[in-house]
CSV table of C-alpha atoms in Angstrom, one decimal:
chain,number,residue,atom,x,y,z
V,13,UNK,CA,96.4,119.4,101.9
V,14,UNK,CA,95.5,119.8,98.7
V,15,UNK,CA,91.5,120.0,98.7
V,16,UNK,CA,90.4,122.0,102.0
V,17,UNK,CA,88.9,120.0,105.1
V,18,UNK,CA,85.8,122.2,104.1
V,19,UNK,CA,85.1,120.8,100.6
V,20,UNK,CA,85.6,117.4,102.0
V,21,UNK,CA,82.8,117.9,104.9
V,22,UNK,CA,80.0,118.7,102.0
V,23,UNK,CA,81.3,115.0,100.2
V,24,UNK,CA,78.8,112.3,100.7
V,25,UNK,CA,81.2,109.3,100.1
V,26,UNK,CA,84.4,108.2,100.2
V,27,UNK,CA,86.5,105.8,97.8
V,28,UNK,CA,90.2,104.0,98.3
V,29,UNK,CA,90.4,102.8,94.3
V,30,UNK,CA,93.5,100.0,95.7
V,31,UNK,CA,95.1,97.9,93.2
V,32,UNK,CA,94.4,95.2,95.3
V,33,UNK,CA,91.0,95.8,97.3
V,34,UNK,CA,88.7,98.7,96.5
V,35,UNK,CA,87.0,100.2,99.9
V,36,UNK,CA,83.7,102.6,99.8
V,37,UNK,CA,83.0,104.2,102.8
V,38,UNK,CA,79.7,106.7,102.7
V,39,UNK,CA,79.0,109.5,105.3
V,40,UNK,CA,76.5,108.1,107.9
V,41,UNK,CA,76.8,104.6,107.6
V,42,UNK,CA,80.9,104.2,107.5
V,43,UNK,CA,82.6,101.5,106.1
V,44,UNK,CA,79.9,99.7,103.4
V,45,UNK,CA,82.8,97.8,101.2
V,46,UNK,CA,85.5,96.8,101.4
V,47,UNK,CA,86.4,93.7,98.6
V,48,UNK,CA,89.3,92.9,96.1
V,49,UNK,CA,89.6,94.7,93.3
V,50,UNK,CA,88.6,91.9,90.9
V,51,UNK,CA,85.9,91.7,88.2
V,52,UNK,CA,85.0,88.5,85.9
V,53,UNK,CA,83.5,89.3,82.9
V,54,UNK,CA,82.5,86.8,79.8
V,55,UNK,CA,84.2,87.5,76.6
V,56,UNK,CA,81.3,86.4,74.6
V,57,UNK,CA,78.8,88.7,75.7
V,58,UNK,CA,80.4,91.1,77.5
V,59,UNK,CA,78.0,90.5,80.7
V,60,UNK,CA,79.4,90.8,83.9
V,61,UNK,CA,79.6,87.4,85.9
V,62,UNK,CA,81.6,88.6,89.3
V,63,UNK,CA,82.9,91.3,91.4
V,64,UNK,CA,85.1,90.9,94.4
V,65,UNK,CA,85.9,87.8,96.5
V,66,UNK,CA,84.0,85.4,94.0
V,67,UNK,CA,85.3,86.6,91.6
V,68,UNK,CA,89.2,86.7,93.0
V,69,UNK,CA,88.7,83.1,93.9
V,70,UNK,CA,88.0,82.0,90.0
V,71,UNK,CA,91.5,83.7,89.0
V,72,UNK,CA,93.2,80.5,87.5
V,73,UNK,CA,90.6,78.4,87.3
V,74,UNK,CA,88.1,79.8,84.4
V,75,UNK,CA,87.2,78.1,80.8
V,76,UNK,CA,88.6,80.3,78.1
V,77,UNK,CA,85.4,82.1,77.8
V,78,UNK,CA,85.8,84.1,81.4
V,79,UNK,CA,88.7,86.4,81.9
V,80,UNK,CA,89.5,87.6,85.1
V,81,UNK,CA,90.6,91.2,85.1
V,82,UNK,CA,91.8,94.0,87.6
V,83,UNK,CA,90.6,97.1,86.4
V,84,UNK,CA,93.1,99.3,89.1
V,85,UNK,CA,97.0,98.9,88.9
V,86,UNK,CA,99.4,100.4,90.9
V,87,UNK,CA,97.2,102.9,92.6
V,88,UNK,CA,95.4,104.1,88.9
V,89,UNK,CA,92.5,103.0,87.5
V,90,UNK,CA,93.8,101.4,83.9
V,91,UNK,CA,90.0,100.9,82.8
V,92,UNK,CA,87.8,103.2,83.5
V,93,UNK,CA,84.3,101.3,82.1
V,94,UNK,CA,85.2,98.4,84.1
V,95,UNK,CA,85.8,100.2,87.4
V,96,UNK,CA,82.6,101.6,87.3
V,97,UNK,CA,80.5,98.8,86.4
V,98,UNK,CA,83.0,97.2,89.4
V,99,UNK,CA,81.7,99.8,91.6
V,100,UNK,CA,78.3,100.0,91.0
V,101,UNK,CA,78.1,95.5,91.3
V,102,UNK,CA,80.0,96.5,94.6
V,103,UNK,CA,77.9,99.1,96.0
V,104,UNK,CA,74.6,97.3,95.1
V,105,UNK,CA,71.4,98.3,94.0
V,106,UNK,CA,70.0,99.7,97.4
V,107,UNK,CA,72.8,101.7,98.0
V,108,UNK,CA,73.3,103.0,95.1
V,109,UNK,CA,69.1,104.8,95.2
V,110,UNK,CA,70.4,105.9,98.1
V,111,UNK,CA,73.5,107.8,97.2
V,112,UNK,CA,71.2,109.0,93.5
V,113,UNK,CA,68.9,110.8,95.5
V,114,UNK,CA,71.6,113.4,96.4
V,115,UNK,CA,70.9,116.1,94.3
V,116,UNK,CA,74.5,117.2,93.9
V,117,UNK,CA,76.5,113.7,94.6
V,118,UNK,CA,80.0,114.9,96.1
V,119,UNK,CA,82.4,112.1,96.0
V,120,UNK,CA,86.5,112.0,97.8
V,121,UNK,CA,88.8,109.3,96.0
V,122,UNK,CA,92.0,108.5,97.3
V,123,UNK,CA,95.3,108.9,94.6
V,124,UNK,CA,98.7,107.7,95.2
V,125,UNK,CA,101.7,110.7,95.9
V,126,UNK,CA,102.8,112.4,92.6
V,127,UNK,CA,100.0,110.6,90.4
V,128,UNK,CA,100.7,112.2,86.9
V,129,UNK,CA,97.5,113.7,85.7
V,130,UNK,CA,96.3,111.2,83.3
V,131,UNK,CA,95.6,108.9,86.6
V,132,UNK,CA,93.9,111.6,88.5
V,133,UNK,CA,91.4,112.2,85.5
V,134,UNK,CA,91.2,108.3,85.4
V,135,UNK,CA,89.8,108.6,89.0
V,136,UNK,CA,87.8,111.3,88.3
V,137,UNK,CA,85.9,109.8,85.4
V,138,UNK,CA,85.2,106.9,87.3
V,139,UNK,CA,83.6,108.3,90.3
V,140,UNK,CA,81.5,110.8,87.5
V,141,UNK,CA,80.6,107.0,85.9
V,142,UNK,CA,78.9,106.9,89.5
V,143,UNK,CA,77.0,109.5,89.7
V,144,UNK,CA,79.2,112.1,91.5
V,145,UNK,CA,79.1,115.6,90.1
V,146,UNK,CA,82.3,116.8,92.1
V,147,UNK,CA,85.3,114.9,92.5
V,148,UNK,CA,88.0,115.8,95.4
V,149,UNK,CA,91.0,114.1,95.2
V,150,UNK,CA,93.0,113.5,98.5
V,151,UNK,CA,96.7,111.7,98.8
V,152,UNK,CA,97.0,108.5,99.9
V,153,UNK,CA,99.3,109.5,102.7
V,154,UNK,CA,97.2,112.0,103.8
V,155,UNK,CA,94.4,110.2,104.2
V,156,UNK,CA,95.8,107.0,105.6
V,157,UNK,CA,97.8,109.0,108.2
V,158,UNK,CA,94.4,110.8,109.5
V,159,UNK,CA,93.1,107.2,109.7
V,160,UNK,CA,95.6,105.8,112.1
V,161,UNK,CA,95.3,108.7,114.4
V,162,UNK,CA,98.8,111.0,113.6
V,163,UNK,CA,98.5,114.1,114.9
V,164,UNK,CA,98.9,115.4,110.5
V,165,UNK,CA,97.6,119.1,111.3
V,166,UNK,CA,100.7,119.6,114.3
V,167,UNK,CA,103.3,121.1,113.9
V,168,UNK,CA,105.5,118.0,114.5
V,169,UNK,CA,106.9,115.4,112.3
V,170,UNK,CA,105.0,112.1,111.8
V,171,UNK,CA,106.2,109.5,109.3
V,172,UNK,CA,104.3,107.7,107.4
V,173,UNK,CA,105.0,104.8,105.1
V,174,UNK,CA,101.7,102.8,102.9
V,175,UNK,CA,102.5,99.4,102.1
V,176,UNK,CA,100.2,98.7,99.1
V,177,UNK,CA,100.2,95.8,96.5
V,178,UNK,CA,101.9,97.5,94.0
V,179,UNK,CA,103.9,100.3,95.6
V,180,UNK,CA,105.9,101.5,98.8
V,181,UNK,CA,104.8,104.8,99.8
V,182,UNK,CA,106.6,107.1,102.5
V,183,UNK,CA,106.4,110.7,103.8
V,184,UNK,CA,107.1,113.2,106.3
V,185,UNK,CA,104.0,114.9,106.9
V,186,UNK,CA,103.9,118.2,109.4
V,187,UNK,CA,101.4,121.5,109.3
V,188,UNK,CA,99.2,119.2,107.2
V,189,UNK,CA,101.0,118.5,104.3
V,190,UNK,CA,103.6,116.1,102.9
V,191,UNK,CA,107.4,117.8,103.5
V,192,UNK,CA,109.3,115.1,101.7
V,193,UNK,CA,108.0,111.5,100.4
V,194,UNK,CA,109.3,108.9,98.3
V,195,UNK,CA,107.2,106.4,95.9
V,196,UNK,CA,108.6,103.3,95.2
V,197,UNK,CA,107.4,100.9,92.7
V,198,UNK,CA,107.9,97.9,95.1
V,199,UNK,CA,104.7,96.6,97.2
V,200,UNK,CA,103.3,92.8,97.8
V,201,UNK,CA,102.9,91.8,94.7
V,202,UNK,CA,106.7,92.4,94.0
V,203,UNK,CA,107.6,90.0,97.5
V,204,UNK,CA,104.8,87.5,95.9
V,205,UNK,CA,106.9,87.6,92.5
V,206,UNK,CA,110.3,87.3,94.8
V,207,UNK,CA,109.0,84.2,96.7
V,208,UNK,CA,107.4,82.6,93.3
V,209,UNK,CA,110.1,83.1,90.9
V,210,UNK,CA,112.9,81.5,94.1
V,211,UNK,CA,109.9,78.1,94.0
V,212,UNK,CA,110.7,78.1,90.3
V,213,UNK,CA,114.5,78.6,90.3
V,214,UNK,CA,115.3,76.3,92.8
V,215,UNK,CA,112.6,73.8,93.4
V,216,UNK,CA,111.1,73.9,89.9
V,217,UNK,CA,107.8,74.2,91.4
V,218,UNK,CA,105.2,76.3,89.9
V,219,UNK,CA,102.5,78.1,92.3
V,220,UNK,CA,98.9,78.1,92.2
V,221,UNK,CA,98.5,81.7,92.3
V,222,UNK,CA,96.1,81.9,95.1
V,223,UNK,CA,99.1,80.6,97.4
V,224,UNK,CA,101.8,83.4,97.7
V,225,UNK,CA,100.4,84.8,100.6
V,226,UNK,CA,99.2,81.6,102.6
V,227,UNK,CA,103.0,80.7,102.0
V,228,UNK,CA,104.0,84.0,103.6
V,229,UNK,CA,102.2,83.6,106.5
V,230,UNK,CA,103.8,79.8,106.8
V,231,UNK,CA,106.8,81.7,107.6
V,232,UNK,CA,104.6,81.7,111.1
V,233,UNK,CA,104.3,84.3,113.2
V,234,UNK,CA,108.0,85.2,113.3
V,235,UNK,CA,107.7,85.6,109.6
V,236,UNK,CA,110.7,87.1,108.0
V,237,UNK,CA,112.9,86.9,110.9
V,238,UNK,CA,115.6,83.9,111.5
V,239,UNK,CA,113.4,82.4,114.9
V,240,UNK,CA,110.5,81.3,112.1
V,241,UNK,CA,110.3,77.5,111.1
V,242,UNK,CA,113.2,75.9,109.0
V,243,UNK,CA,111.0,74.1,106.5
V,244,UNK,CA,107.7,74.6,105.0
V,245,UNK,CA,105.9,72.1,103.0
V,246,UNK,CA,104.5,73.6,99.7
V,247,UNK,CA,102.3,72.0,97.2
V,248,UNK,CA,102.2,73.1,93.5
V,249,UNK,CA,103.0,72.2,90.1
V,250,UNK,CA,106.1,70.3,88.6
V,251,UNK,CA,107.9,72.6,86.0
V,252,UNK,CA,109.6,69.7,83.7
V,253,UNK,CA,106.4,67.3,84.0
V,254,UNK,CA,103.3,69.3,85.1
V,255,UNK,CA,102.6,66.7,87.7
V,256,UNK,CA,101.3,67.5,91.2
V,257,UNK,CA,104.3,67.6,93.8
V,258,UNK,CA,105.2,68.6,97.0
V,259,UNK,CA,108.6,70.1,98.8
V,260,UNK,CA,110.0,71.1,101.6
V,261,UNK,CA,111.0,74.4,101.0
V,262,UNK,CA,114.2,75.8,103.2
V,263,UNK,CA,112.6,79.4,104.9
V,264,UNK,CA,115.5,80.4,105.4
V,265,UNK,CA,116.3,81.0,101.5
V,266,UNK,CA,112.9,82.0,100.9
V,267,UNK,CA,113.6,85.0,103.8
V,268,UNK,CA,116.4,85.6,101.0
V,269,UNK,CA,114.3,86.0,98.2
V,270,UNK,CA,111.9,88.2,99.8
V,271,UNK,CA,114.7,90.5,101.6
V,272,UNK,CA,115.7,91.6,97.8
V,273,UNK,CA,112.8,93.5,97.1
V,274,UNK,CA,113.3,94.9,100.3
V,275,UNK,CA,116.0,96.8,100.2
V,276,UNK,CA,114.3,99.4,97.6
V,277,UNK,CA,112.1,100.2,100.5
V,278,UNK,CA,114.7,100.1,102.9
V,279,UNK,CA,116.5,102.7,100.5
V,280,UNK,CA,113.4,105.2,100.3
V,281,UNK,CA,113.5,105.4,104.0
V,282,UNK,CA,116.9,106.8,103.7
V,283,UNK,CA,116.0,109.5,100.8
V,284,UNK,CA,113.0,110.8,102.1
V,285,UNK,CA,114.5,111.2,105.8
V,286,UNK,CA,117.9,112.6,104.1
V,287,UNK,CA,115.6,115.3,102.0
V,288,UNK,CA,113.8,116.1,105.4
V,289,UNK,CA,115.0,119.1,107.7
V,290,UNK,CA,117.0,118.2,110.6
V,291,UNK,CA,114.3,119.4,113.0
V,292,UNK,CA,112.1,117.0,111.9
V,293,UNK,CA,114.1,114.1,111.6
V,294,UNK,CA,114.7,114.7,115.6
V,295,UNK,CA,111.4,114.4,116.2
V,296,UNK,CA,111.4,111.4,114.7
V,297,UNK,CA,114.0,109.6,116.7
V,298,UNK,CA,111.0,109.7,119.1
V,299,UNK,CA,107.9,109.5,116.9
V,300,UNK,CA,109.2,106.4,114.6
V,301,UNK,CA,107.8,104.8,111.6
V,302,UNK,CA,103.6,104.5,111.3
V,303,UNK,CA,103.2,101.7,108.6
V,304,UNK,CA,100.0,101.0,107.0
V,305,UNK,CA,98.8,99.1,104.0
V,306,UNK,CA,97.7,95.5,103.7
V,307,UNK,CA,101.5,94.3,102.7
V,308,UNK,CA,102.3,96.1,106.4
V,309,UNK,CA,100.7,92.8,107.8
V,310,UNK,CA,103.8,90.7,106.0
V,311,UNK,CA,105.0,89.1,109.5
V,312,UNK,CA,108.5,90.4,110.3
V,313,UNK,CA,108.6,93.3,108.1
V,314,UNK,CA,108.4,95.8,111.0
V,315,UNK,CA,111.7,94.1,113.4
V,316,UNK,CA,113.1,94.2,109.7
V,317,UNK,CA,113.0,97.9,109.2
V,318,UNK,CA,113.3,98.6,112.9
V,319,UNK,CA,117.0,96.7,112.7
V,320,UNK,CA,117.6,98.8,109.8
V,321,UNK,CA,116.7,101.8,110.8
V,322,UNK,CA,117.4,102.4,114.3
V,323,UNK,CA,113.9,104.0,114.8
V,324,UNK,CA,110.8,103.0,116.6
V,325,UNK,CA,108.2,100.9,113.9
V,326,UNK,CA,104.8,100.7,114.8
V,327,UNK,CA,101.7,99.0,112.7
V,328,UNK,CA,98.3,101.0,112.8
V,329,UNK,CA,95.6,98.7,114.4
V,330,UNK,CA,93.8,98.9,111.1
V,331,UNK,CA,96.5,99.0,108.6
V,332,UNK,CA,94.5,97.7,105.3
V,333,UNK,CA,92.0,100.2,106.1
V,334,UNK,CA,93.5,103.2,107.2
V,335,UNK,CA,93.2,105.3,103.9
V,336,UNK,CA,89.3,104.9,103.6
V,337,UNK,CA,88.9,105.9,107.4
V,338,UNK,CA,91.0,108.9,107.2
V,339,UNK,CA,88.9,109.9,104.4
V,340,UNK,CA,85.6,108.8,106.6
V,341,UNK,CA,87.1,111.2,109.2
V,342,UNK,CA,87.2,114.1,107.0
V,343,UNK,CA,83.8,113.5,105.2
V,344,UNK,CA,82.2,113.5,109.0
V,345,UNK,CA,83.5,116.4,110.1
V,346,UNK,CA,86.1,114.8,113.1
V,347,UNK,CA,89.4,116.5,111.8
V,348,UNK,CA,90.1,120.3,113.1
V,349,UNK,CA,92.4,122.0,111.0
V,350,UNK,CA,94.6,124.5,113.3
V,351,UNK,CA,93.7,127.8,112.8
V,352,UNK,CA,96.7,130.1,112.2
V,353,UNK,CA,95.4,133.5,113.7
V,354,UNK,CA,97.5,136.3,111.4
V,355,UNK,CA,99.9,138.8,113.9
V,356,UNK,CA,98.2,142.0,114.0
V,357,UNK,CA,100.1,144.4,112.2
């Protein structure tokens, strides 16, 4: 790890800055938010309307006055002012006494693997916007691999892959730090462009943009595998007329269209366990795949990459959440790191 378990244990809160949900867990009271990553803000004044589900569910449907903007993409804050103001809506007024009154406010934020350091000092500055007067940064795969219970400080090999909204994470993770790992700019938002851009193609239908994922999850609970429905019905917006209309849409090319993306993933997998040592890839044939991440909910996706792989694929019972608990963990004080006693000489 970079940052010791030790620095971590004096942080008062914890923060997952996700490009598509932002989760603030504080030491004590656990997990206090956990909303989208949205803000709505009016152009006129500059005043704040919305943060968070309210605000998520005006995308689309706002007078030109009120833009609806995402202040975090792909794992990196892109606007620091409005990520804090984001925050502080988010945390609330009560909370936010509460977590001034620390004299010396400690905060952990969650970065993606390899962020360059122009996002790390993005995350910093916005947890300093809240108050905090040290920053630790912690990967993503770290944290979210303490959250869904892998044994990281052993010295065995646990994979790990983070499905996010804008990017494919995966490592090999062993003594408590990452041995190999792969990020890949492909994540839900890339299999909601797959399945949205096919509607257009073939049905000229446009999407309301609220529907991607309901449409996913219409793919039933067999999802992306062949035994799932062979129709849906879709409602949307006729390309040539703009006239409401409705299709049946064929799953089976929609299965198609979201495979595509897939394949990048399915192709990390295969560099990171190729750049790992052969003693850890055998302990893997056991261990398997641990996938978390909201996009790790995307029905199918696990028998997908457990055809493909040949290796056992398990979801973490809170996958969206993962990251943020890991980080809880170490802020309470419930990791051990294993103490390496030196050979006396």
């Amino acid at each position: 790890m970079t940052v010791s378990l030790e620095q971590l244990r004096r942080c008062h809160v914890a923060v997952d800055l996700g490009a598509a949900r932002t989760r603030v867990y504080v030491k004590g009271a656990g997990l206090v938010v956990d909303e989208p990553s949205v803000a709505a803000v009016n152009t006129r004044t500059g005043a704040l309307i919305a943060v968070g589900t309210f605000a998520e569910r005006m995308t689309g449907r706002t007078p030109d006055y009120i833009r609806v903007v995402r202040p975090v993409s792909g794992g990196t804050v892109v606007d620091i002012e409005m990520a804090q103001r984001m925050l502080r809506h988010l945390l609330g007024e009560k909370l936010r006494r509460a977590l001034r009154r620390k004299p010396r406010l400690r905060a952990a934020c969650c970065t993606p693997h390899d962020a360059d350091p122009l996002a790390q000092r993005a995350a910093v500055e916005t947890m300093v916007g809240l108050g905090a007067r040290r920053v630790e940064l912690v990967d993503t795969l770290i944290a979210a691999a303490v959250g869904c219970g892998l044994p990281v400080e052993q010295p065995t090999a646990t994979m790990i892959m983070v499905c996010g909204a804008a990017a494919t994470q995966i490592a090999v993770l062993s003594l408590g730090s990452i041995v190999t790992a792969e990020r890949i700019p492909v994540g839900g938002e890339a299999i909601d462009h797959a399945v949205v851009q096919h509607l257009r193609h073939a049905h000229e239908l446009m999407l309301p943009s609220q529907a991607v994922r309901p449409l996913q999850l219409a793919l039933h609970g067999n999802g992306i595998t062949p035994e799932g429905p062979a129709s849906t019905l879709i409602h949307g917006r006729d390309v040539a007329t703009g006239l409401a209309r409705s299709v049946h849409v064929d799953t089976a090319a929609v299965r198609d269209a979201i495979h595509t993306p897939l394949t990048a993933v399915l192709d990390g997998i295969g560099k990171v366990l190729r750049d790992c040592p052969p003693d850890l890839v055998a302990d893997l044939t056991d261990r398997g795949i641990m996938m978390v991440g909201g996009s790790a909910l995307l029905p199918g996706l696990d028998k997908m990459l457990r055809d493909s792989t040949g290796m056992p694929v398990a979801i973490a019972e809170r996958p969206d959440v993962c990251a943020v608990l890991g980080l809880g963990a170490m802020l309470e004080g419930k990791i051990a790191p294993m103490v390496l006693n030196p050979l006396a000489g």
